[in-house]
PDB file of C-alpha atoms and ligand atoms in Angstrom:
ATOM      1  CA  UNK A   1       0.000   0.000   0.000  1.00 83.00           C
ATOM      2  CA  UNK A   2       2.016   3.652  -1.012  1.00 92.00           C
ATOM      3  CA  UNK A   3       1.159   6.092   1.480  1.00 95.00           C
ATOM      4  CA  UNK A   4       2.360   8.672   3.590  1.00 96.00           C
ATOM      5  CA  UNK A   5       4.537   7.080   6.444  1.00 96.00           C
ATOM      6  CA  UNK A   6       3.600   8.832   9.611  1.00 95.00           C
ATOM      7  CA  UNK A   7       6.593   8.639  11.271  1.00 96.00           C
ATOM      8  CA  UNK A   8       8.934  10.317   8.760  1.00 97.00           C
ATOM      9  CA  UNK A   9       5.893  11.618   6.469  1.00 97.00           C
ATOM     10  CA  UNK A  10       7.325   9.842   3.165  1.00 97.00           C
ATOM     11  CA  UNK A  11       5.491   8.792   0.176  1.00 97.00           C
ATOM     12  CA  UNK A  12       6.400   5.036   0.937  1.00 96.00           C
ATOM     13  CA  UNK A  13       4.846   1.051   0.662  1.00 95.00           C
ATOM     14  CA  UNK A  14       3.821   0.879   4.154  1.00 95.00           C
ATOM     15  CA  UNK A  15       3.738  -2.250   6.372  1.00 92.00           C
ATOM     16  CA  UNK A  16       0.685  -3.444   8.349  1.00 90.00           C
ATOM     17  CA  UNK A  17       2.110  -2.861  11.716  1.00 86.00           C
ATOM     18  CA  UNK A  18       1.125  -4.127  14.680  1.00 85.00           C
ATOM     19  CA  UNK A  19      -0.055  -0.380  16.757  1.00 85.00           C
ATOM     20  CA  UNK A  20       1.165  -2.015  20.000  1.00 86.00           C
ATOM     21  CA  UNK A  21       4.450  -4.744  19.912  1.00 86.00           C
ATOM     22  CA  UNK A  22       3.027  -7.838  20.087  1.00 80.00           C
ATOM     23  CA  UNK A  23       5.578  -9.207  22.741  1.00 81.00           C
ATOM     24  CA  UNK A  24       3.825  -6.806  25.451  1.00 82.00           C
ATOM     25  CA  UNK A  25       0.403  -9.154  25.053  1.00 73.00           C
ATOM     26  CA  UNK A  26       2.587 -12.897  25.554  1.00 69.00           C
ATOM     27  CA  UNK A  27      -0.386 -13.676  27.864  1.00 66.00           C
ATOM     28  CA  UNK A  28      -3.138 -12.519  26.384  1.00 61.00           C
ATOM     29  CA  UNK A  29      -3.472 -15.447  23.674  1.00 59.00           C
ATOM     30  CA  UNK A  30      -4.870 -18.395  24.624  1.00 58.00           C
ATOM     31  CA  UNK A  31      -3.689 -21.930  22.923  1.00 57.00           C
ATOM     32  CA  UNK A  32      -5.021 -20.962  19.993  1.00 57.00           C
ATOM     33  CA  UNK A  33      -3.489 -17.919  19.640  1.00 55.00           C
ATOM     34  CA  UNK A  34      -6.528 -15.870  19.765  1.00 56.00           C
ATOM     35  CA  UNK A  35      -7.694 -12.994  22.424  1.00 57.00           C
ATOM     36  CA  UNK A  36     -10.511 -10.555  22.708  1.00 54.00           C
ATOM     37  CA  UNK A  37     -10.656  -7.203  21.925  1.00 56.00           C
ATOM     38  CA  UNK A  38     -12.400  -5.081  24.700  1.00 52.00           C
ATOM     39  CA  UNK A  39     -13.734  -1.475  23.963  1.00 53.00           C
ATOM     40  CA  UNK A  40     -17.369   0.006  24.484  1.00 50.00           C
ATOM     41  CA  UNK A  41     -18.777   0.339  20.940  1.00 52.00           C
ATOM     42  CA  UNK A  42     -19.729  -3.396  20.872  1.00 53.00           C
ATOM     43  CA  UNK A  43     -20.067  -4.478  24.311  1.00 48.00           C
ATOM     44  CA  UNK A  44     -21.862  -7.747  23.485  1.00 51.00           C
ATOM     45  CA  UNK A  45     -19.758  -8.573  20.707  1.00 52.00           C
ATOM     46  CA  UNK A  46     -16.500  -9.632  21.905  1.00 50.00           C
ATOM     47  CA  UNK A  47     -14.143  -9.393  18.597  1.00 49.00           C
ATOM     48  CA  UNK A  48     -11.551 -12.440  18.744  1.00 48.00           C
ATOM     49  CA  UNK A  49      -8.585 -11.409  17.040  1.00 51.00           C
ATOM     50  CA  UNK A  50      -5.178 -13.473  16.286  1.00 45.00           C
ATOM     51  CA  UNK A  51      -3.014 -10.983  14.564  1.00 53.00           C
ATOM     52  CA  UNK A  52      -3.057  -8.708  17.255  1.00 65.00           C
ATOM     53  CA  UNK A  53      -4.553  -4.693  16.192  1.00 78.00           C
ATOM     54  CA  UNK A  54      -2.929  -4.052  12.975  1.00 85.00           C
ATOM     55  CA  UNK A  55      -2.722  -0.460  10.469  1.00 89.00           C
ATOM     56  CA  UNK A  56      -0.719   0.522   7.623  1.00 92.00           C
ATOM     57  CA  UNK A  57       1.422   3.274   9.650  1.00 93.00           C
ATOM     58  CA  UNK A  58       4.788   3.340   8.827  1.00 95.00           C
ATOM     59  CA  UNK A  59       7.584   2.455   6.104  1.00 96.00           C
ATOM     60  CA  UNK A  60       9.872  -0.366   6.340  1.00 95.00           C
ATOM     61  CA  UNK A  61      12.597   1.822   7.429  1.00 96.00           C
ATOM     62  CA  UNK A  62      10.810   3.442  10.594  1.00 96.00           C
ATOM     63  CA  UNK A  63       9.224  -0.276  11.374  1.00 95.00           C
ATOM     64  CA  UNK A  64      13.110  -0.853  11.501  1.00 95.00           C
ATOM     65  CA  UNK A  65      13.601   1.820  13.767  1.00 95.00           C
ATOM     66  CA  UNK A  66      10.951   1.025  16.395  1.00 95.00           C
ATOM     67  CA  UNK A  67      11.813  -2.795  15.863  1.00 94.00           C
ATOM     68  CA  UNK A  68      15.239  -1.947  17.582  1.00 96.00           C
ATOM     69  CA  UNK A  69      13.853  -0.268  20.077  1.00 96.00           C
ATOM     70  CA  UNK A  70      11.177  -2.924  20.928  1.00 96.00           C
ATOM     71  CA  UNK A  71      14.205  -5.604  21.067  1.00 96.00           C
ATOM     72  CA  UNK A  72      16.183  -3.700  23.344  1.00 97.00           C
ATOM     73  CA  UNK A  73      12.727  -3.216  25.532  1.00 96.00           C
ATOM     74  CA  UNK A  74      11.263  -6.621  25.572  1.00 95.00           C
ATOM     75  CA  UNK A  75      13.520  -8.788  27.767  1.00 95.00           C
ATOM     76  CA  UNK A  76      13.386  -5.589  30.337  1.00 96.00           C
ATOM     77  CA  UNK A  77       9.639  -5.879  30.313  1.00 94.00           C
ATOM     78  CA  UNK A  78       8.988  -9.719  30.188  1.00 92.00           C
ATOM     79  CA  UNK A  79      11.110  -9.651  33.493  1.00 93.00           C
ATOM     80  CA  UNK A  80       8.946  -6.836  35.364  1.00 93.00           C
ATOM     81  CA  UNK A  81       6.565  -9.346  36.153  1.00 90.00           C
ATOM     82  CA  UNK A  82       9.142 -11.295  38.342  1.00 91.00           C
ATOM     83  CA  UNK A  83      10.660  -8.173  40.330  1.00 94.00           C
ATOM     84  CA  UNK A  84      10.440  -8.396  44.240  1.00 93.00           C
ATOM     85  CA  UNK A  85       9.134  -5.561  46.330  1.00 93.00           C
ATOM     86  CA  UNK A  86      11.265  -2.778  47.530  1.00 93.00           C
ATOM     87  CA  UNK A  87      11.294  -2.484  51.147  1.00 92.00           C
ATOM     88  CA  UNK A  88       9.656   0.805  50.375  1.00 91.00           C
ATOM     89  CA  UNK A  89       6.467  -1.626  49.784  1.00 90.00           C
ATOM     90  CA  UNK A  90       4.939   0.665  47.288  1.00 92.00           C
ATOM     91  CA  UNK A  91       7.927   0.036  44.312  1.00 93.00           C
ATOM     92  CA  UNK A  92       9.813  -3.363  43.103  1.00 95.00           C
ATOM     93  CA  UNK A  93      13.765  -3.519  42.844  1.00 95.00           C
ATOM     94  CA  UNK A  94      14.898  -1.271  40.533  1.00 96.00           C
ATOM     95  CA  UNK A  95      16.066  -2.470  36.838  1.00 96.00           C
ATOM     96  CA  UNK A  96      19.096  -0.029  34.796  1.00 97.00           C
ATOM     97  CA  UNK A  97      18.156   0.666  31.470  1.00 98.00           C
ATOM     98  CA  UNK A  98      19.283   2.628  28.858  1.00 98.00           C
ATOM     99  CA  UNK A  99      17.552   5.848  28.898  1.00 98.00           C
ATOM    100  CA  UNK A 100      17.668   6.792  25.400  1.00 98.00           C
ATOM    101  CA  UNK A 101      16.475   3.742  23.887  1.00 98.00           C
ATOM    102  CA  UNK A 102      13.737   2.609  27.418  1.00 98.00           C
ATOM    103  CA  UNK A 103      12.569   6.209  26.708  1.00 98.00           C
ATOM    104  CA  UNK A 104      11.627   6.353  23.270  1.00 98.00           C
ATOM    105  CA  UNK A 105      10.258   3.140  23.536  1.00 98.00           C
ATOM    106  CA  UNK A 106       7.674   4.237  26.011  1.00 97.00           C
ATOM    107  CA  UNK A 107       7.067   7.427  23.689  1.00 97.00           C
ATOM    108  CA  UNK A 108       6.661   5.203  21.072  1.00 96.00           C
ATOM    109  CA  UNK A 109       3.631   3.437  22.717  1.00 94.00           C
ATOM    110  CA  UNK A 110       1.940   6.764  23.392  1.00 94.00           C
ATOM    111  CA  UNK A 111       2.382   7.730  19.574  1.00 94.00           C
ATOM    112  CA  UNK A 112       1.559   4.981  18.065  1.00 92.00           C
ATOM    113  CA  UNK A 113      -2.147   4.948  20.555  1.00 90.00           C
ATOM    114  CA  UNK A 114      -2.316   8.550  19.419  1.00 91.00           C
ATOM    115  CA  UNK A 115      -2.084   7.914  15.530  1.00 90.00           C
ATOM    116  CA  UNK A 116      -4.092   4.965  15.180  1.00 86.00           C
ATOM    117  CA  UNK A 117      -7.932   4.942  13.671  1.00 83.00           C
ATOM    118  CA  UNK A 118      -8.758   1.881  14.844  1.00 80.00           C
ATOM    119  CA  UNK A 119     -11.975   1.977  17.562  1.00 76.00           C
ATOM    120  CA  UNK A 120      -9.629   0.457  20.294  1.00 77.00           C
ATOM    121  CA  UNK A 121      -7.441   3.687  20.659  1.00 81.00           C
ATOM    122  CA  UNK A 122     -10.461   5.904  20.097  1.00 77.00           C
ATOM    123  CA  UNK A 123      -9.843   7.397  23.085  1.00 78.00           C
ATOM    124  CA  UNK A 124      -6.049   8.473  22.594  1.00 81.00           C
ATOM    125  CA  UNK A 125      -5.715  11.621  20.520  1.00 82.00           C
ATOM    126  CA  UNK A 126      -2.807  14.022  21.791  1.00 85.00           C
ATOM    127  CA  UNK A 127      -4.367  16.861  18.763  1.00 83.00           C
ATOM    128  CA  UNK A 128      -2.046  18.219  16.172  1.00 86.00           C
ATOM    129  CA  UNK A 129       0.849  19.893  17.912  1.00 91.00           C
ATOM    130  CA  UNK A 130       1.703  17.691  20.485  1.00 92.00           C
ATOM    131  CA  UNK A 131       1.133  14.618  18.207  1.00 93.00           C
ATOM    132  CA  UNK A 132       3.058  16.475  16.022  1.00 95.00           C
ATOM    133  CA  UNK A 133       6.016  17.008  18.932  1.00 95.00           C
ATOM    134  CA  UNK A 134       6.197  13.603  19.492  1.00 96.00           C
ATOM    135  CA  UNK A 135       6.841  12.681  16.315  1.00 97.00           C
ATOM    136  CA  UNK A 136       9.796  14.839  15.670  1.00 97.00           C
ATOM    137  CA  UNK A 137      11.305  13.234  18.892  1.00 97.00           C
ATOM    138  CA  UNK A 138      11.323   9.675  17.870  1.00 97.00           C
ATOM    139  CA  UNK A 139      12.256  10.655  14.161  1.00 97.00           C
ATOM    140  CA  UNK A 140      15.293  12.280  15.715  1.00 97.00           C
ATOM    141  CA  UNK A 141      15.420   9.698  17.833  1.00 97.00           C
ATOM    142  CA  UNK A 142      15.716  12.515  20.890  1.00 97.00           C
ATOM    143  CA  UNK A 143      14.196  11.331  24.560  1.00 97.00           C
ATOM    144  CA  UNK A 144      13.774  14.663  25.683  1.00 95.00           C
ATOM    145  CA  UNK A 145      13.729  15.210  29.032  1.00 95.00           C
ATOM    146  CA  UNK A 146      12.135  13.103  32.030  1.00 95.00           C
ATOM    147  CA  UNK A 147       9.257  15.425  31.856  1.00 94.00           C
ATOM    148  CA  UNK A 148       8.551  15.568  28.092  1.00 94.00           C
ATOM    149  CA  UNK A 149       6.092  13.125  27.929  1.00 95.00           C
ATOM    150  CA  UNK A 150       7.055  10.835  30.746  1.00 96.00           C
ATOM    151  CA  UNK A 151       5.819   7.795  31.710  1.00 96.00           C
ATOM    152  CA  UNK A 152       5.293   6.433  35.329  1.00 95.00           C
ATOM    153  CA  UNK A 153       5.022   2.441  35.401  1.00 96.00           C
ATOM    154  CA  UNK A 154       3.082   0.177  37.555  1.00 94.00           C
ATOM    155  CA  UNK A 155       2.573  -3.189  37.970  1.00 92.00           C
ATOM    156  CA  UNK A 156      -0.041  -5.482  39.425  1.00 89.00           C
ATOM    157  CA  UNK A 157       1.145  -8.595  40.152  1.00 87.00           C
ATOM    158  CA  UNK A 158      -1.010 -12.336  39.748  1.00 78.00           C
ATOM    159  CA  UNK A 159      -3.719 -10.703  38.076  1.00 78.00           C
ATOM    160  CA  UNK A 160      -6.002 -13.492  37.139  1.00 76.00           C
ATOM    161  CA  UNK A 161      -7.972 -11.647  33.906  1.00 74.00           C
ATOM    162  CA  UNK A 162      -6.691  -8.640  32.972  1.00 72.00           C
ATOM    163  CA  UNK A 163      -3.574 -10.022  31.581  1.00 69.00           C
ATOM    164  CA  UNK A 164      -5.982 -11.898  29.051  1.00 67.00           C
ATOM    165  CA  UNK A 165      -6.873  -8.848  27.343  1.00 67.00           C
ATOM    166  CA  UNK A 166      -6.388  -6.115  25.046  1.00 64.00           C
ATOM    167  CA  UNK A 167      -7.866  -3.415  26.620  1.00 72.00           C
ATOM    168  CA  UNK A 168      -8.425   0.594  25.429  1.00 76.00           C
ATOM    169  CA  UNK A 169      -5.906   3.176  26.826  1.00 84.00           C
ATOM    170  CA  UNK A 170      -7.879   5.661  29.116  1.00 83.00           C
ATOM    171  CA  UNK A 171      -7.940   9.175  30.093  1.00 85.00           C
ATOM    172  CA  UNK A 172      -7.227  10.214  33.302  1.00 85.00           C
ATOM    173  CA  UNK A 173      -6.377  13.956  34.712  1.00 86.00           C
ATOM    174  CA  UNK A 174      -4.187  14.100  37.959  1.00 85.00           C
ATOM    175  CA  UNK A 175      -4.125  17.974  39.286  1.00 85.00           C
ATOM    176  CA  UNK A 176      -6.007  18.637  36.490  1.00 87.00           C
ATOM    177  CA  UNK A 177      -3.500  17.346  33.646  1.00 88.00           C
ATOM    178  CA  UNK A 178      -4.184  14.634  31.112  1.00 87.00           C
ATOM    179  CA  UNK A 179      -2.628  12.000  31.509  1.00 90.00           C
ATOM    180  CA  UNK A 180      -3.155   8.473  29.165  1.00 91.00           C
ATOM    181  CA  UNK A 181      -3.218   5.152  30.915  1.00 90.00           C
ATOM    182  CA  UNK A 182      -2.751   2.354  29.195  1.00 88.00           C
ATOM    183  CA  UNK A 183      -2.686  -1.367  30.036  1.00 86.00           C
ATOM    184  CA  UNK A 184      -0.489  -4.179  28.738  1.00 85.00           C
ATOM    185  CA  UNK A 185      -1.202  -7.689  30.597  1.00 83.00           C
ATOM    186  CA  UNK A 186       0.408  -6.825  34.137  1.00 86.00           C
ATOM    187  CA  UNK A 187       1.788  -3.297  33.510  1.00 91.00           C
ATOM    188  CA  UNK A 188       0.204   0.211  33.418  1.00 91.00           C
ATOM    189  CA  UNK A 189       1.792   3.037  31.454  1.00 93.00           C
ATOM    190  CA  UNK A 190       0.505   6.334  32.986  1.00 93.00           C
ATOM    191  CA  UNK A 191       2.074   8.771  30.853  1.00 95.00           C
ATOM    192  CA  UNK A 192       1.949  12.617  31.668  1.00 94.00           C
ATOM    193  CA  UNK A 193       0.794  14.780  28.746  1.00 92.00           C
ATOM    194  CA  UNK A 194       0.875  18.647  29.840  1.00 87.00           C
ATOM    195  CA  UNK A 195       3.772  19.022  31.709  1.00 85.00           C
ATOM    196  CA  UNK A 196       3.735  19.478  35.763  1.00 89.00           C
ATOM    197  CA  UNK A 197       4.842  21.719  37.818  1.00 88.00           C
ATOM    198  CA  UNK A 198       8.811  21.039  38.747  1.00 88.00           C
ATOM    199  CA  UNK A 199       8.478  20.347  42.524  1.00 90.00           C
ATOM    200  CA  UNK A 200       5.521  17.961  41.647  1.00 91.00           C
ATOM    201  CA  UNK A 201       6.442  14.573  43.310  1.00 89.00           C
ATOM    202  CA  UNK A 202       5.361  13.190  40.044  1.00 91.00           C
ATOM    203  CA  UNK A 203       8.695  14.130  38.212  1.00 92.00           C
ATOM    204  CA  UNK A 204      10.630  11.980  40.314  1.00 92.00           C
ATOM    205  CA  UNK A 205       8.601   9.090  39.311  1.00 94.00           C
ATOM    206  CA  UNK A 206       9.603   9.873  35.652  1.00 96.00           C
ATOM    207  CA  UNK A 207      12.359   7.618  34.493  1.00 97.00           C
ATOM    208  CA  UNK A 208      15.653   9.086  35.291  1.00 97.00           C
ATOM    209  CA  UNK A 209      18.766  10.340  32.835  1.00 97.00           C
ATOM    210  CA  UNK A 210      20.876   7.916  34.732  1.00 97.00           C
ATOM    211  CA  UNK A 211      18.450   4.685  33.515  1.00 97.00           C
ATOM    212  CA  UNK A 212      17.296   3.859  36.863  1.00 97.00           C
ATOM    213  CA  UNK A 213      13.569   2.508  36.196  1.00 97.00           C
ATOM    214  CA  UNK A 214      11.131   2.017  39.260  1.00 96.00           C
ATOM    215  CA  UNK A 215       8.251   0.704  38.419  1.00 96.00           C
ATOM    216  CA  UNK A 216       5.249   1.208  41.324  1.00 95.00           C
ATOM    217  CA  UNK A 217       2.774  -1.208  43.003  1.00 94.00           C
ATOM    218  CA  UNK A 218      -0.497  -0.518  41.028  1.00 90.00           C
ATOM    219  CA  UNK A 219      -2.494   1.927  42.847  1.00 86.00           C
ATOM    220  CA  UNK A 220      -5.595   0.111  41.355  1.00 84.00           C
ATOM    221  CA  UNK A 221      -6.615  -3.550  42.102  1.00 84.00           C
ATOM    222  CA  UNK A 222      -7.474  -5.702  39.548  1.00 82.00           C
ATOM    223  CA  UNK A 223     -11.299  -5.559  40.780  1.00 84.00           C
ATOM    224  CA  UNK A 224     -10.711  -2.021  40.424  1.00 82.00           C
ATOM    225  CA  UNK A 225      -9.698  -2.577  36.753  1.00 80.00           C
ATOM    226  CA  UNK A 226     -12.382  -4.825  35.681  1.00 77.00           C
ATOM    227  CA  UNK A 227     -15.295  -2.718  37.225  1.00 79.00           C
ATOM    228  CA  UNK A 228     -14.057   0.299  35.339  1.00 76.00           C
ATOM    229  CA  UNK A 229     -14.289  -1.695  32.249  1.00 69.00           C
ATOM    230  CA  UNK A 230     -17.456  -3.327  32.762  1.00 70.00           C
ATOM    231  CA  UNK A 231     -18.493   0.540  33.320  1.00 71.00           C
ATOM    232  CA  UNK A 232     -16.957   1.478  30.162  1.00 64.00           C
ATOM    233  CA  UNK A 233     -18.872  -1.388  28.325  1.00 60.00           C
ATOM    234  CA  UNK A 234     -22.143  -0.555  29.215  1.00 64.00           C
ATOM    235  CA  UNK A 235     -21.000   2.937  28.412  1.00 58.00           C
ATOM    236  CA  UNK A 236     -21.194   4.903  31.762  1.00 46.00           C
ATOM    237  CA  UNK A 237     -17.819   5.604  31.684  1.00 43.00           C
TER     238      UNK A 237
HETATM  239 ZN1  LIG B   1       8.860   6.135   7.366  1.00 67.81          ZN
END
């Protein structure tokens, strides 16, 4: 299919790209390598799906670029799950990752939820100039600063059914900001749109030039979780 790529805006054959990688859903499938789609338009229609949420976005070359990055991300993420608690209680050990490539790879989530059409990401649209912002950061492969989009992580450990599905980022405003959270079996993504304030405690929860990642103790419970999404299904949310 020639298009324009949206990543580096050329007149290319674009690939049918997964919007999310599919190593972040491992779980989700079951044996035969199918999982449901979850969002509100069709609550009584579960959609099974096997090739993941696919869209013609980008050209071989950028698919290249965010392949690296997903390859240097993946075994970082697979062993999240498996991290012991702090004796903080509210974080897990700490992990050292490389900042440049750990941070464009969770701006590269965010962008990719923000460009896609399809229903699932309906909700993520970061509107023309910060969309646009983001884009010129992973072309140029820049990270920016903690604060420039920044992503605090979470995990909730033995969940027993979220981890089975594919679920819709949501909105969610903390001091009045937007913020996007979006779920990937066991691990949240909050990422902070508008900038905060520079003595906010949430800046230090950003991940750090030196590569140190902490990832929290979910906030929410998985009950938590699944009654917001039954809410959004029968579209109360
Ligand atoms: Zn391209």
């Amino acid at each position: 299919m020639l298009a324009t790529c949206k990543l580096c805006l050329r007149k290319r054959h674009l690939r049918n790209s997964h919007i999310l990688p599919e190593f972040l859903y491992d779980d989700v499938y079951d044996s035969k390598h199918r999982t449901f789609e979850v969002h509100g338009e069709q609550p009584d229609k579960p959609i099974y799906l096997q090739k993941g949420i696919r869209e013609y976005l980008l050209c071989d070359e950028c698919e290249q670029r965010f392949s690296l990055l997903e390859s240097y991300a993946a075994p970082i993420i697979r062993e999240i799950p498996s991290l012991q608690l702090a004796s903080d209680r509210v974080s897990f050990q700490t992990v050292t990752v490389d900042y440049t490539r750990f941070k464009l790879f969770q701006m590269s989530l965010l962008w990719r939820s923000s460009i896609s059409s399809q229903d699932l990401f309906s909700k993520v649209d970061l509107g023309g100039s910060l969309e646009e912002c983001l884009r010129q950061f992973l072309l140029e492969e820049r990270p920016g600063n903690p604060h420039n989009f920044g992503c605090v992580m979470f995990m909730l450990p033995n969940t027993m059914h979220l981890k089975r599905m594919i679920w819709s980022p949501s909105i969610d405003y903390i001091d009045g900001r937007l913020c996007i959270r979006l779920i990937t079996g066991s691990i949240i993504w909050f990422f902070a749109i508008i900038p905060f304030p520079e003595d906010h405690a949430i800046q230090k929860l950003f991940l750090p030039r030196d590569g140190t990642l902490r990832v929290l103790l979910s906030p929410w419970s998985e009950d938590d979780l699944l009654e917001e999404i039954v809410r959004t299904m029968r579209g109360l949310a």
